[in-house]
Coordinates of C-alpha atoms in Angstrom, one line a residue:
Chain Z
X142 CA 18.0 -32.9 -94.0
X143 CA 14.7 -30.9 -94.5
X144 CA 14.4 -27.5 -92.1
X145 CA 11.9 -24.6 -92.4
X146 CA 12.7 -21.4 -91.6
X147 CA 9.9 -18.6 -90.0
X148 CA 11.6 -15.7 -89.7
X149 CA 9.8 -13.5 -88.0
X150 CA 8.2 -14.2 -84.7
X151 CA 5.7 -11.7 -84.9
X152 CA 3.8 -9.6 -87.4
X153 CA 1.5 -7.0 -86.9
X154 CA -0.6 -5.3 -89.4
X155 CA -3.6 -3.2 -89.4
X156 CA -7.1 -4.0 -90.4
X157 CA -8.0 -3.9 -94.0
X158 CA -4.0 -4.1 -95.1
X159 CA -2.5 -6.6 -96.9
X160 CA -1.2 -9.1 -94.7
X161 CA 2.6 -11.7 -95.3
X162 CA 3.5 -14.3 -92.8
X163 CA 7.3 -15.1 -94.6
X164 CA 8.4 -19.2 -94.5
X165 CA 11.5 -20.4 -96.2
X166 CA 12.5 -24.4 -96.3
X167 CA 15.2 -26.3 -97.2
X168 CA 14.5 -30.1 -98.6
X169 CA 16.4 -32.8 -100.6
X170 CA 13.7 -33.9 -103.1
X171 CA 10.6 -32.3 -103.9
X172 CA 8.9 -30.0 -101.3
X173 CA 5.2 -30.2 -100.4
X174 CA 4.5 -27.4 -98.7
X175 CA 1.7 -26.8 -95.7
X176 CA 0.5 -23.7 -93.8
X177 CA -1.5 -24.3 -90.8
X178 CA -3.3 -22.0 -88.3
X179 CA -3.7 -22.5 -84.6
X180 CA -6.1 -20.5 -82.4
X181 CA -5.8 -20.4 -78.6
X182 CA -6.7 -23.5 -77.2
X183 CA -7.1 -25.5 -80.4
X184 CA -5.3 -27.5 -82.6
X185 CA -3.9 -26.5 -85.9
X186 CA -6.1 -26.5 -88.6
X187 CA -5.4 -26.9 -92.3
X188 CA -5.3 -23.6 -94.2
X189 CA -3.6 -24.7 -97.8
X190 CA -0.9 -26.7 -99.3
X191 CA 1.3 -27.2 -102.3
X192 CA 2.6 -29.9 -103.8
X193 CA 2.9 -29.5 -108.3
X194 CA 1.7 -27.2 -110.4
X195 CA 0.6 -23.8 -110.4
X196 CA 3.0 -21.8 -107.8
X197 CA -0.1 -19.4 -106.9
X198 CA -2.1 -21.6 -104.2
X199 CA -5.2 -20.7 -102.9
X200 CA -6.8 -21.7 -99.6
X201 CA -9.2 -21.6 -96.8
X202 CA -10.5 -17.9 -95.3
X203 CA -9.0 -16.2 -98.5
X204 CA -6.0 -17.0 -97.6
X205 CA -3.1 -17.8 -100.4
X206 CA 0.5 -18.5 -101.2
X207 CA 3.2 -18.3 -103.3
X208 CA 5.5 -20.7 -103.8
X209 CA 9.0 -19.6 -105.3
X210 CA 11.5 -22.9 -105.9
X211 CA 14.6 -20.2 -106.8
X212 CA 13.9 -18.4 -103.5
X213 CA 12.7 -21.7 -101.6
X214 CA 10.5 -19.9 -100.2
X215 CA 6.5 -20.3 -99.4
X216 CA 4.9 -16.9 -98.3
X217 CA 1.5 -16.8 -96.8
X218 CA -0.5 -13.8 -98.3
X219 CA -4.0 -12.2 -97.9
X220 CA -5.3 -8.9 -99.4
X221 CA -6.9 -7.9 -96.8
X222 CA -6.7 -8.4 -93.0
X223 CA -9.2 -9.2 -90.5
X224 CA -8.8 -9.0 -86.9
X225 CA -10.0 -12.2 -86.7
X226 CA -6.8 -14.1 -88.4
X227 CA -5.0 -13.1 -85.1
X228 CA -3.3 -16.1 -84.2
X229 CA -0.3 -18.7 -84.9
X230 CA 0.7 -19.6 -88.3
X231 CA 2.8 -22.1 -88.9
X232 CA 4.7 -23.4 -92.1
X233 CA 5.5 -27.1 -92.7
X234 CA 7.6 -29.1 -95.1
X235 CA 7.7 -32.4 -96.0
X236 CA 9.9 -34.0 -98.6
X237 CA 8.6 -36.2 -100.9
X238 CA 11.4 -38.8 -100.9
X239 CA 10.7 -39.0 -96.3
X240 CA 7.4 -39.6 -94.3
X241 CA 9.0 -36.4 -92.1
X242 CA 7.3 -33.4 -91.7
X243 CA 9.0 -30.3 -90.2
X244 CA 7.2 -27.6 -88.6
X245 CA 8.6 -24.0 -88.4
X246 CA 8.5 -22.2 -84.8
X247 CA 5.5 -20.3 -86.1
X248 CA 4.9 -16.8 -86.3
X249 CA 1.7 -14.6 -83.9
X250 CA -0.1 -12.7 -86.4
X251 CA -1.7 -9.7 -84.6
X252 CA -4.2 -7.9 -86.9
X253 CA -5.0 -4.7 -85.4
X254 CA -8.3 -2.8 -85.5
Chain U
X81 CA -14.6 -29.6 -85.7
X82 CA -12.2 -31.8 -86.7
X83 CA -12.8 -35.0 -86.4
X84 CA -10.2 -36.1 -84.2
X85 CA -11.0 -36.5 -80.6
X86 CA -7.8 -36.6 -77.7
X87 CA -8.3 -37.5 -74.4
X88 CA -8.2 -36.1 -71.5
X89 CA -7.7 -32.9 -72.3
X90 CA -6.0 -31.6 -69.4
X91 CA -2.9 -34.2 -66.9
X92 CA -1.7 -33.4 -64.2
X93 CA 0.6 -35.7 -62.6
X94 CA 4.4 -35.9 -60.9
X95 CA 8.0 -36.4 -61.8
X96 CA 8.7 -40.1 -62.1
X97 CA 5.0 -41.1 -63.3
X98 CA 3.7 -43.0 -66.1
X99 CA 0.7 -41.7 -68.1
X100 CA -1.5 -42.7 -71.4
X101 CA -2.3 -39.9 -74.2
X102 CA -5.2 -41.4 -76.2
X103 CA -5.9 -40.7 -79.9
X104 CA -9.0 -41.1 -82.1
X105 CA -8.6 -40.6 -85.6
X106 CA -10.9 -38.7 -87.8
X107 CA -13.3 -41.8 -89.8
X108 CA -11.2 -43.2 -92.6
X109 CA -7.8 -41.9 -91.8
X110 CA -5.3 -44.1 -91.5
X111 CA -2.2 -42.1 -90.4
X112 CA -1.7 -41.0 -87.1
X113 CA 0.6 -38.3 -86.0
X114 CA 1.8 -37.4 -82.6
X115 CA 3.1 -34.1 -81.8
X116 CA 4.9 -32.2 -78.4
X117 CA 4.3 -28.4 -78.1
X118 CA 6.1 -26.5 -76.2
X119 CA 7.3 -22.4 -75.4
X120 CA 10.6 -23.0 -76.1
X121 CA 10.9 -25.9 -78.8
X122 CA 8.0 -25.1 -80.7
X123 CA 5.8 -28.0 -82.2
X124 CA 8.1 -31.4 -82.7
X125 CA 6.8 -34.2 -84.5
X126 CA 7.2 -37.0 -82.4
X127 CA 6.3 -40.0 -84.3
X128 CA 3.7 -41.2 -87.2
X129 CA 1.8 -44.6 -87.5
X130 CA 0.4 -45.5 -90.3
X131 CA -2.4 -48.5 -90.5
X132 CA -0.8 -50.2 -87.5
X133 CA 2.6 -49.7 -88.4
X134 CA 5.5 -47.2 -87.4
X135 CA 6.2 -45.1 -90.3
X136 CA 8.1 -42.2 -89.5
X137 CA 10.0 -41.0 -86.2
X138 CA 11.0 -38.0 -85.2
X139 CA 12.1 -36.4 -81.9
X140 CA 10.8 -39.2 -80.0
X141 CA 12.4 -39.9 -76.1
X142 CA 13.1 -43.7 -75.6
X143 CA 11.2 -43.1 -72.4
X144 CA 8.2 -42.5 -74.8
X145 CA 6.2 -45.0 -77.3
X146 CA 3.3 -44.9 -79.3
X147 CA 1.1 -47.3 -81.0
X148 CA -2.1 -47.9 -83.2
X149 CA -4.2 -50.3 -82.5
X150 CA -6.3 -52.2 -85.3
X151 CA -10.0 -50.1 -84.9
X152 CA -7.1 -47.1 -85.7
X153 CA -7.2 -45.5 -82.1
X154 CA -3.6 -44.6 -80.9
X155 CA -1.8 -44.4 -77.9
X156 CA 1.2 -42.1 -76.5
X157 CA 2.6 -43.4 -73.6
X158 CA 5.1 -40.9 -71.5
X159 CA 7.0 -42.9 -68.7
X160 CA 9.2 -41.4 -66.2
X161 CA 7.9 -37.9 -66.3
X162 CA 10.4 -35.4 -66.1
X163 CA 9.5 -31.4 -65.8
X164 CA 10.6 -30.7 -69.2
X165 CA 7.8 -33.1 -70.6
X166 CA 4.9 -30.5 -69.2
X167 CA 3.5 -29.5 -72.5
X168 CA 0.5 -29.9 -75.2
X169 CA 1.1 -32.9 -77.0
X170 CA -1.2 -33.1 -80.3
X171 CA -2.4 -36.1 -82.4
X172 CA -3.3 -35.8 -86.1
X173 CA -4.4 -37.6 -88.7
X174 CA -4.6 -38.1 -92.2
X175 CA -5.4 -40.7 -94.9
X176 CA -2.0 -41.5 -95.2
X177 CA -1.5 -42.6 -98.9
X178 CA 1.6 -44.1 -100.0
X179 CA 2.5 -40.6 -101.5
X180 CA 1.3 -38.8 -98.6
X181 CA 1.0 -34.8 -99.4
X182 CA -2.3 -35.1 -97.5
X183 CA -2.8 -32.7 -95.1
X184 CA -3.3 -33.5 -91.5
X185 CA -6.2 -32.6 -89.4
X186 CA -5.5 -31.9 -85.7
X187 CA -7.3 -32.7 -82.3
X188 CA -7.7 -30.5 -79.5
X189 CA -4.6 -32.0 -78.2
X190 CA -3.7 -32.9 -74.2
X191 CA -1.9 -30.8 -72.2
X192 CA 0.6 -32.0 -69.6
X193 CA 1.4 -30.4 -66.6
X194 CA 4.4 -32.1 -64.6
X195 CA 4.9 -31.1 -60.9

């Protein structure tokens, strides 16, 4: 069975720092991999995703990832923080052999000024 | 924005009750995802519909059921309302390939209050 693991509920980094929000999964077949963000009051929205290829992904607001198949393990990264990517960031796996998809609990990012 | 619209965005209702979670995809998706939010078990993927047809089900109550109709709108039905269901239930969609990496894009989602 697929899981994702976040483990971390919080993180809290300051301004201008590089920023990781940690996910680690766990899947029978081939993993595509999601990160999502969800302000207050909102749904998620779609930040990247990775599914072949290069294990560097790059996606919306400078965001990026690394995907790591030894480690199983898809870390969300950004150079630099803004206080305006406080919010809830969640990791999702899907396996590419089941229609599934398995969100982690999420983690609070609080970027502080 | 985008692009898929839930309605209402706020129920409140009692124990026992029977209510209708409604779904609008974004134009030219064809999956359609339902989701439960809560503090305590997180997001759950409930179940997935694809075209018309179930897909994929996840931690979906038998006193819940879903459909899609054929113009693609879908439908979460919640039926004998216990406390526990109070909670923001989310509908996505994507274009729902065969191989679906795709990602999903999220409404505003509904969020139930049980009294």
């Amino acid at each position: 069975a697929q899981s994702v693991a976040q483990p971390e509920d919080q993180v809290n980094v300051a301004e201008g720092n590089p920023l990781t929000v940690k996910c680690t999964y766990s899947v029978s077949g081939n993993p595509y991999l999601f990160w999502y963000v969800q302000y207050p009051n909102r749904g998620l929205q779609f930040l990247l995703k990775y599914i072949t290829g290069d294990n560097l992904v790059k996606g919306s607001y400078g965001f990026e990832a690394e995907f790591n198949k030894s480690q199983t393990s898809f870390h969300l990264k950004k150079p630099s923080a803004l206080v305006s990517d406080s919010a809830l960031y969640f990791c999702a796996v899907r396996d590419n052999r089941d229609d599934k998809i398995i969100f982690g609990k999420g983690t609070r990012l609080h970027i502080l000024p | 924005d985008s692009g898929v619209t839930q309605t209402p965005k706020h129920l409140i209702t009692a124990t026992g009750q029977r209510v209708t979670l409604r779904c609008s995809p974004r134009s030219g998706d064809l999956s359609v995802y339902w989701y439960q939010q809560s503090l305590d078990q997180g997001l759950q993927f409930l179940i997935q519909y694809y075209n018309g047809e179930e897909r994929a089900k996840g931690n979906i109550l038998e006193r819940f059921s879903a459909q899609q109709f054929p113009d693609l709108h879908s439908e979460l039905n919640l039926s004998s309302l216990e406390l526990g269901d109070s909670a923001l239930y989310f509908c996505a969609s994507s274009t729902g390939t065969e191989d679906s990496n795709q990602p999903q894009h999220f409404g505003d989602g509904t969020r139930l209050s049980i009294l």
